[in-house]
Amino acid sequence: VRVLGIEGTAWAASAAVYDADRDDVVIESDAYQPESGGIHPREAAEHMHDAIPRVVERALEHARESHDGPATEPPIDAVAFSRGPGLGPCLRVVGTAARALSQALAVPLVGVNHMVAHLEIGRHTSGFDSPVCLNASGANAHLLAYRNGRYRVLGETMDTGVGNAIDKFTRHVGWSHPGGPKVEAAAEDGDYVSLPYVVKGMDFSFSGIMSAAKQAVDDGTPVEDVCYSLQENVFGMLTEVSERALSLTGSDELVLGGGVGQNARLREMLAEMCAQRGAEFHAPEPRFLRDNAGMIAVLGAKMYAAGDTLALEDSRVDPDFRPDQVPVSWRVDEPE
Ligand code: ATP
């Protein structure tokens, strides 16, 4: 089975082909880089419009080259696309491209939840059976675990996503988008200064800590110290709630998902916490952490194999698509 995946929820125009028989993924991506400030939804959608045909064509080229069936057969068995959550104008471009391709090649359409894809790629590459997942991405931050046919949200941000919070701070200090890698580099030379730490039960909040971080820089605290402390507190909060999620579910497996998961300090804290409680920790390689169509194609193949395809008339995109809205068709429930 081979599935073409198309991703385009925010900044990454991406297409991939996943060959399930060989467990092989080829990803073609084209990133939108804002000239100034953060991601502008209209500009990002224009980027999708421009780049999606290019990346899809390149991915299809790989599929054709490695296709050993008759030339009259389509080189893929299904088209999977990111249905949401994400920026509406971007999602609509991707949805239109996916529908057109599925019609032109006469193959089924699969609608993938982007957050569940961030989680499932970690489950796929780790081989873990039923992990807790920390999704630490740009626009989101939450802990998910599977129970009775759904991925349940155990804890989440009460305001912005974790990457977006960091990016807002770096815009304030005049650094270009994306801010996460710049904070990570600056933190290497920093010392700890006090910043808020906000965990409420299983939820967490970033807005207070980001305001305090901006204020600290304005008041003359070295930016390296603020970056270091920001990472310690924000990642400490995510690690605390991840530990509580492991404890509550009884799971001894944690996977990381999302672009902020590329951060070495976050991975170090999570790995240490897991080691201390005898749990296993897995972070997928960076190309699967940031937004990418590989994760859409891999989950798309599992959904396709389970018969979880979409009729054209039911395939509209959903900017607010939550992970717990997805009936998990591709996992077989074990009797309790
Ligand atoms: P979502 O998946 O929620 O739609 P998104 O589309 O913004 O989010 P991702 O690719 O998951 O995208 O994550 C992008 C975010 O990751 C940006 O906010 C960026 O600053 C952050 N990021 C990238 N590298 C690092 C790093 N090394 N440390 C911290 N944050 C990072």
Tab-separated table of C-alpha atoms and ligand atoms in Angstrom:
chain	number	residue	atom	x	y	z
A	1	VAL	CA	0.000	0.000	0.000
A	2	ARG	CA	1.281	3.456	-0.908
A	3	VAL	CA	-0.299	6.680	0.292
A	4	LEU	CA	0.377	10.249	-0.752
A	5	GLY	CA	0.120	12.643	2.196
A	6	ILE	CA	-0.375	16.400	1.898
A	7	GLU	CA	0.261	18.748	4.845
A	8	GLY	CA	-0.508	22.438	4.978
A	9	THR	CA	-1.938	23.605	8.310
A	10	ALA	CA	0.309	26.659	8.776
A	11	TRP	CA	3.844	27.142	7.459
A	12	ALA	CA	4.961	23.854	5.873
A	13	ALA	CA	3.723	23.090	2.358
A	14	SER	CA	4.621	19.419	2.305
A	15	ALA	CA	3.867	16.222	0.384
A	16	ALA	CA	5.089	12.704	1.093
A	17	VAL	CA	4.745	9.176	-0.161
A	18	TYR	CA	4.622	6.366	2.378
A	19	ASP	CA	5.226	2.840	1.176
A	20	ALA	CA	3.725	0.678	3.938
A	21	ASP	CA	5.206	-2.576	2.643
A	22	ARG	CA	8.750	-1.215	2.862
A	23	ASP	CA	8.011	1.212	5.721
A	24	ASP	CA	9.655	3.918	3.664
A	25	VAL	CA	8.738	7.631	3.697
A	26	VAL	CA	9.882	10.266	1.203
A	27	ILE	CA	9.047	13.853	2.201
A	28	GLU	CA	9.155	16.986	0.032
A	29	SER	CA	8.643	20.273	1.902
A	30	ASP	CA	8.672	23.955	1.120
A	31	ALA	CA	8.569	26.271	4.153
A	32	TYR	CA	6.908	29.679	4.336
A	33	GLN	CA	9.252	32.233	5.879
A	34	PRO	CA	7.571	35.517	6.893
A	35	GLU	CA	9.538	38.598	5.849
A	36	SER	CA	8.751	40.217	9.179
A	37	GLY	CA	6.743	39.280	12.280
A	38	GLY	CA	4.996	35.945	12.695
A	39	ILE	CA	2.868	33.841	10.360
A	40	HIS	CA	0.345	35.959	8.374
A	41	PRO	CA	-2.580	33.635	7.470
A	42	ARG	CA	-3.139	35.224	4.034
A	43	GLU	CA	0.534	35.114	3.086
A	44	ALA	CA	0.798	31.545	4.362
A	45	ALA	CA	-2.190	30.566	2.175
A	46	GLU	CA	-0.575	32.234	-0.853
A	47	HIS	CA	2.535	30.192	-0.123
A	48	MET	CA	0.412	26.999	-0.041
A	49	HIS	CA	-1.171	27.933	-3.320
A	50	ASP	CA	2.212	28.389	-4.891
A	51	ALA	CA	4.138	25.511	-3.277
A	52	ILE	CA	1.634	22.650	-2.874
A	53	PRO	CA	1.524	21.768	-6.629
A	54	ARG	CA	5.358	21.710	-6.651
A	55	VAL	CA	5.833	19.456	-3.624
A	56	VAL	CA	2.990	17.159	-4.710
A	57	GLU	CA	4.528	16.776	-8.170
A	58	ARG	CA	7.939	15.944	-6.658
A	59	ALA	CA	6.408	13.369	-4.283
A	60	LEU	CA	4.405	11.804	-7.105
A	61	GLU	CA	7.592	11.593	-9.163
A	62	HIS	CA	9.148	9.432	-6.403
A	63	ALA	CA	6.012	7.305	-6.378
A	64	ARG	CA	6.145	6.807	-10.157
A	65	GLU	CA	9.851	5.933	-10.114
A	66	SER	CA	9.426	3.228	-7.500
A	67	HIS	CA	6.118	1.887	-8.862
A	68	ASP	CA	6.513	-1.553	-10.380
A	69	GLY	CA	2.864	-2.117	-11.395
A	70	PRO	CA	1.460	-1.482	-14.904
A	71	ALA	CA	1.827	2.129	-16.135
A	72	THR	CA	-1.967	2.373	-16.425
A	73	GLU	CA	-2.327	1.952	-12.632
A	74	PRO	CA	-2.079	5.009	-10.361
A	75	PRO	CA	1.276	5.038	-8.488
A	76	ILE	CA	-0.516	5.490	-5.139
A	77	ASP	CA	-3.513	3.820	-3.463
A	78	ALA	CA	-4.944	6.817	-1.594
A	79	VAL	CA	-4.543	10.549	-0.967
A	80	ALA	CA	-4.408	11.666	2.687
A	81	PHE	CA	-4.521	15.320	3.734
A	82	SER	CA	-4.368	17.421	6.894
A	83	ARG	CA	-8.012	18.389	7.581
A	84	GLY	CA	-7.233	20.471	10.662
A	85	PRO	CA	-6.571	21.997	13.095
A	86	GLY	CA	-4.819	24.891	11.422
A	87	LEU	CA	-5.256	28.141	9.538
A	88	GLY	CA	-8.501	28.049	7.513
A	89	PRO	CA	-7.118	29.688	4.347
A	90	CYS	CA	-4.179	27.215	4.261
A	91	LEU	CA	-6.341	24.175	4.974
A	92	ARG	CA	-8.725	25.094	2.158
A	93	VAL	CA	-5.893	25.107	-0.409
A	94	VAL	CA	-4.712	21.683	0.790
A	95	GLY	CA	-8.244	20.256	0.852
A	96	THR	CA	-8.865	21.399	-2.705
A	97	ALA	CA	-5.577	19.893	-3.908
A	98	ALA	CA	-6.294	16.574	-2.183
A	99	ARG	CA	-9.835	16.323	-3.593
A	100	ALA	CA	-8.634	17.133	-7.106
A	101	LEU	CA	-5.878	14.503	-6.943
A	102	SER	CA	-8.100	11.798	-5.534
A	103	GLN	CA	-10.593	12.453	-8.354
A	104	ALA	CA	-7.935	12.629	-11.080
A	105	LEU	CA	-6.221	9.389	-9.978
A	106	ALA	CA	-9.496	7.696	-8.986
A	107	VAL	CA	-8.181	6.726	-5.526
A	108	PRO	CA	-9.851	7.219	-2.111
A	109	LEU	CA	-9.476	10.323	0.039
A	110	VAL	CA	-8.414	10.135	3.707
A	111	GLY	CA	-8.882	13.094	6.112
A	112	VAL	CA	-6.218	13.180	8.829
A	113	ASN	CA	-6.259	15.118	12.105
A	114	HIS	CA	-2.910	16.934	12.240
A	115	MET	CA	-2.500	16.580	16.029
A	116	VAL	CA	-3.284	12.861	15.997
A	117	ALA	CA	-0.703	12.552	13.192
A	118	HIS	CA	1.932	14.267	15.427
A	119	LEU	CA	1.162	11.583	18.023
A	120	GLU	CA	0.835	8.560	15.750
A	121	ILE	CA	4.182	9.139	14.026
A	122	GLY	CA	5.842	8.748	17.448
A	123	ARG	CA	3.883	5.576	18.134
A	124	HIS	CA	4.865	4.304	14.687
A	125	THR	CA	8.597	5.053	14.914
A	126	SER	CA	8.898	3.859	18.551
A	127	GLY	CA	6.852	0.698	18.176
A	128	PHE	CA	5.283	1.533	21.569
A	129	ASP	CA	1.860	0.024	22.034
A	130	SER	CA	-0.076	2.573	24.057
A	131	PRO	CA	2.059	5.578	24.956
A	132	VAL	CA	1.118	8.873	26.525
A	133	CYS	CA	1.953	11.609	24.019
A	134	LEU	CA	3.160	15.127	24.682
A	135	ASN	CA	2.369	17.289	21.661
A	136	ALA	CA	4.573	20.370	21.884
A	137	SER	CA	4.000	22.246	18.653
A	138	GLY	CA	3.580	25.807	17.438
A	139	ALA	CA	-0.125	26.334	17.893
A	140	ASN	CA	-0.808	23.571	20.427
A	141	ALA	CA	0.380	21.956	23.625
A	142	HIS	CA	-1.393	18.966	25.113
A	143	LEU	CA	-1.115	15.500	26.575
A	144	LEU	CA	-3.017	12.707	24.919
A	145	ALA	CA	-3.667	9.090	25.788
A	146	TYR	CA	-5.821	6.448	24.147
A	147	ARG	CA	-8.890	5.078	25.880
A	148	ASN	CA	-12.033	3.414	24.515
A	149	GLY	CA	-11.684	4.335	20.876
A	150	ARG	CA	-10.428	7.927	21.219
A	151	TYR	CA	-7.340	9.881	22.058
A	152	ARG	CA	-8.348	11.715	25.227
A	153	VAL	CA	-6.954	15.139	26.065
A	154	LEU	CA	-5.554	14.727	29.590
A	155	GLY	CA	-4.103	18.203	29.882
A	156	GLU	CA	-3.542	21.214	27.677
A	157	THR	CA	-2.593	24.841	27.425
A	158	MET	CA	-5.150	27.289	28.724
A	159	ASP	CA	-3.963	29.998	26.309
A	160	THR	CA	-1.492	29.873	23.408
A	161	GLY	CA	0.456	26.947	21.991
A	162	VAL	CA	3.985	26.526	23.349
A	163	GLY	CA	5.875	27.383	20.127
A	164	ASN	CA	3.689	30.419	19.439
A	165	ALA	CA	4.336	31.668	22.991
A	166	ILE	CA	8.103	31.413	22.456
A	167	ASP	CA	7.797	33.063	19.027
A	168	LYS	CA	5.881	36.010	20.540
A	169	PHE	CA	8.711	36.559	23.014
A	170	THR	CA	11.362	36.483	20.271
A	171	ARG	CA	9.354	38.941	18.132
A	172	HIS	CA	9.406	41.269	21.133
A	173	VAL	CA	13.206	41.118	21.319
A	174	GLY	CA	13.469	41.612	17.539
A	175	TRP	CA	14.503	38.101	16.426
A	176	SER	CA	13.174	36.622	13.191
A	177	HIS	CA	10.637	33.776	12.979
A	178	PRO	CA	10.808	30.997	14.118
A	179	GLY	CA	12.053	31.909	17.576
A	180	GLY	CA	12.417	28.468	19.214
A	181	PRO	CA	15.884	27.616	17.834
A	182	LYS	CA	17.166	31.117	18.723
A	183	VAL	CA	15.975	30.810	22.317
A	184	GLU	CA	17.619	27.391	22.501
A	185	ALA	CA	20.962	28.791	21.272
A	186	ALA	CA	20.862	31.878	23.556
A	187	ALA	CA	19.922	29.748	26.600
A	188	GLU	CA	23.324	28.030	26.461
A	189	ASP	CA	24.951	31.158	27.895
A	190	GLY	CA	22.250	31.989	30.453
A	191	ASP	CA	21.741	31.783	34.218
A	192	TYR	CA	18.464	31.331	36.051
A	193	VAL	CA	16.274	34.324	36.912
A	194	SER	CA	12.855	33.996	38.484
A	195	LEU	CA	9.880	33.745	36.088
A	196	PRO	CA	6.302	32.510	36.670
A	197	TYR	CA	5.617	28.764	36.589
A	198	VAL	CA	1.949	27.999	35.957
A	199	VAL	CA	0.507	24.498	36.192
A	200	LYS	CA	-3.133	24.092	37.265
A	201	GLY	CA	-3.967	20.432	37.717
A	202	MET	CA	-3.310	18.883	34.321
A	203	ASP	CA	-3.366	22.198	32.445
A	204	PHE	CA	-0.760	24.880	31.984
A	205	SER	CA	-0.574	28.507	30.863
A	206	PHE	CA	2.132	30.426	29.021
A	207	SER	CA	0.809	33.987	28.779
A	208	GLY	CA	1.951	35.167	32.253
A	209	ILE	CA	5.453	33.774	31.867
A	210	MET	CA	5.833	35.347	28.412
A	211	SER	CA	4.710	38.788	29.670
A	212	ALA	CA	7.176	38.503	32.558
A	213	ALA	CA	9.950	37.427	30.164
A	214	LYS	CA	9.328	40.437	27.888
A	215	GLN	CA	9.276	42.731	30.918
A	216	ALA	CA	12.525	41.266	32.257
A	217	VAL	CA	14.301	41.980	28.948
A	218	ASP	CA	12.861	45.521	28.888
A	219	ASP	CA	14.133	46.022	32.443
A	220	GLY	CA	17.664	45.101	31.400
A	221	THR	CA	17.966	41.418	32.377
A	222	PRO	CA	20.401	39.777	29.902
A	223	VAL	CA	18.380	38.088	27.155
A	224	GLU	CA	20.450	34.891	27.559
A	225	ASP	CA	19.317	34.631	31.201
A	226	VAL	CA	15.686	35.152	30.198
A	227	CYS	CA	15.953	32.516	27.434
A	228	TYR	CA	17.536	30.016	29.822
A	229	SER	CA	14.883	30.579	32.478
A	230	LEU	CA	12.062	30.526	29.940
A	231	GLN	CA	13.179	27.088	28.774
A	232	GLU	CA	13.629	25.777	32.316
A	233	ASN	CA	10.140	26.882	33.390
A	234	VAL	CA	8.150	26.166	30.235
A	235	PHE	CA	9.731	22.757	29.676
A	236	GLY	CA	9.591	22.016	33.409
A	237	MET	CA	5.826	22.627	33.279
A	238	LEU	CA	5.430	20.287	30.288
A	239	THR	CA	7.571	17.650	32.000
A	240	GLU	CA	5.601	17.864	35.260
A	241	VAL	CA	2.276	17.331	33.509
A	242	SER	CA	3.725	14.549	31.333
A	243	GLU	CA	4.829	12.754	34.489
A	244	ARG	CA	1.405	13.141	36.031
A	245	ALA	CA	-0.185	11.795	32.832
A	246	LEU	CA	2.051	8.710	32.981
A	247	SER	CA	1.158	8.233	36.611
A	248	LEU	CA	-2.599	8.629	36.051
A	249	THR	CA	-2.750	6.286	33.067
A	250	GLY	CA	-0.299	3.730	34.436
A	251	SER	CA	1.527	3.875	31.100
A	252	ASP	CA	5.299	3.427	31.029
A	253	GLU	CA	5.807	4.868	27.544
A	254	LEU	CA	6.032	8.534	26.527
A	255	VAL	CA	6.349	9.881	22.993
A	256	LEU	CA	7.033	13.452	21.989
A	257	GLY	CA	5.456	15.225	19.007
A	258	GLY	CA	5.509	18.693	17.404
A	259	GLY	CA	8.113	21.217	16.294
A	260	VAL	CA	9.141	22.305	19.815
A	261	GLY	CA	10.110	18.656	20.335
A	262	GLN	CA	13.256	19.451	18.336
A	263	ASN	CA	14.568	21.243	21.428
A	264	ALA	CA	17.384	19.299	23.097
A	265	ARG	CA	16.662	20.669	26.598
A	266	LEU	CA	13.011	19.594	26.458
A	267	ARG	CA	14.053	16.127	25.295
A	268	GLU	CA	16.650	15.925	28.049
A	269	MET	CA	14.127	16.815	30.792
A	270	LEU	CA	11.565	14.314	29.507
A	271	ALA	CA	14.166	11.555	29.123
A	272	GLU	CA	15.421	12.160	32.666
A	273	MET	CA	11.928	12.129	34.157
A	274	CYS	CA	11.106	8.881	32.302
A	275	ALA	CA	14.377	7.249	33.388
A	276	GLN	CA	13.643	8.140	37.021
A	277	ARG	CA	10.273	6.389	36.952
A	278	GLY	CA	11.380	3.446	34.801
A	279	ALA	CA	9.401	4.555	31.743
A	280	GLU	CA	10.566	4.528	28.136
A	281	PHE	CA	10.854	7.771	26.174
A	282	HIS	CA	10.866	8.254	22.423
A	283	ALA	CA	11.335	11.395	20.335
A	284	PRO	CA	10.996	10.895	16.570
A	285	GLU	CA	13.717	12.300	14.309
A	286	PRO	CA	13.356	16.065	13.585
A	287	ARG	CA	11.876	15.635	10.074
A	288	PHE	CA	8.880	13.901	11.745
A	289	LEU	CA	8.566	16.390	14.630
A	290	ARG	CA	8.058	19.682	12.795
A	291	ASP	CA	5.043	19.892	10.496
A	292	ASN	CA	5.544	17.390	7.671
A	293	ALA	CA	3.486	15.323	5.264
A	294	GLY	CA	5.288	12.111	6.268
A	295	MET	CA	3.180	11.847	9.421
A	296	ILE	CA	0.008	12.518	7.375
A	297	ALA	CA	0.919	9.754	4.887
A	298	VAL	CA	1.793	7.230	7.637
A	299	LEU	CA	-1.456	7.761	9.572
A	300	GLY	CA	-3.314	8.039	6.247
A	301	ALA	CA	-2.103	4.527	5.339
A	302	LYS	CA	-3.365	3.134	8.660
A	303	MET	CA	-6.753	4.804	8.200
A	304	TYR	CA	-6.956	3.608	4.589
A	305	ALA	CA	-6.189	0.025	5.670
A	306	ALA	CA	-9.028	0.315	8.228
A	307	GLY	CA	-11.437	1.513	5.500
A	308	ASP	CA	-11.572	4.970	7.090
A	309	THR	CA	-11.914	7.025	3.889
A	310	LEU	CA	-13.940	10.160	3.155
A	311	ALA	CA	-16.707	10.784	0.641
A	312	LEU	CA	-16.066	13.957	-1.340
A	313	GLU	CA	-19.135	15.679	0.097
A	314	ASP	CA	-17.954	15.009	3.683
A	315	SER	CA	-14.395	16.200	3.149
A	316	ARG	CA	-14.525	19.833	4.214
A	317	VAL	CA	-11.652	21.073	6.367
A	318	ASP	CA	-11.986	22.012	10.055
A	319	PRO	CA	-9.677	24.713	11.504
A	320	ASP	CA	-10.731	23.716	15.066
A	321	PHE	CA	-10.539	19.920	14.605
A	322	ARG	CA	-9.724	18.524	18.065
A	323	PRO	CA	-7.884	15.225	18.487
A	324	ASP	CA	-10.613	13.784	20.714
A	325	GLN	CA	-13.179	14.239	17.920
A	326	VAL	CA	-11.508	11.488	15.887
A	327	PRO	CA	-12.945	7.954	16.151
A	328	VAL	CA	-9.749	5.857	16.162
A	329	SER	CA	-10.554	3.333	13.451
A	330	TRP	CA	-7.043	1.908	13.060
A	331	ARG	CA	-6.507	0.471	16.538
A	332	VAL	CA	-8.178	-2.640	17.803
A	333	ASP	CA	-9.380	-2.300	21.381
A	334	GLU	CA	-8.042	-4.973	23.690
A	335	PRO	CA	-10.638	-6.372	26.086
A	336	GLU	CA	-10.221	-4.617	29.471
B	1	ATP	P1	0.840	22.911	14.968
B	1	ATP	O1	1.456	21.583	14.693
B	1	ATP	O2	0.299	23.080	16.339
B	1	ATP	O3	-0.121	23.323	13.915
B	1	ATP	P2	2.920	24.612	13.856
B	1	ATP	O4	2.234	24.396	12.592
B	1	ATP	O5	3.219	26.012	14.221
B	1	ATP	O6	2.094	23.929	14.984
B	1	ATP	P3	5.361	22.912	14.285
B	1	ATP	O7	6.203	22.635	13.105
B	1	ATP	O8	4.836	21.747	15.042
B	1	ATP	O9	4.274	23.865	13.754
B	1	ATP	O10	6.186	23.807	15.325
B	1	ATP	C1	6.740	25.034	14.979
B	1	ATP	C2	7.204	25.674	16.266
B	1	ATP	O11	8.349	24.963	16.759
B	1	ATP	C3	7.608	27.117	16.137
B	1	ATP	O12	6.886	27.842	17.097
B	1	ATP	C4	9.095	27.115	16.454
B	1	ATP	O13	9.549	28.267	17.138
B	1	ATP	C5	9.230	25.892	17.326
B	1	ATP	N1	10.584	25.334	17.342
B	1	ATP	C6	11.307	24.901	16.291
B	1	ATP	N2	12.535	24.501	16.686
B	1	ATP	C7	12.589	24.679	18.037
B	1	ATP	C8	13.582	24.486	19.042
B	1	ATP	N3	14.780	24.004	18.745
B	1	ATP	N4	13.266	24.808	20.320
B	1	ATP	C9	12.045	25.283	20.639
B	1	ATP	N5	11.086	25.503	19.743
B	1	ATP	C10	11.334	25.209	18.462
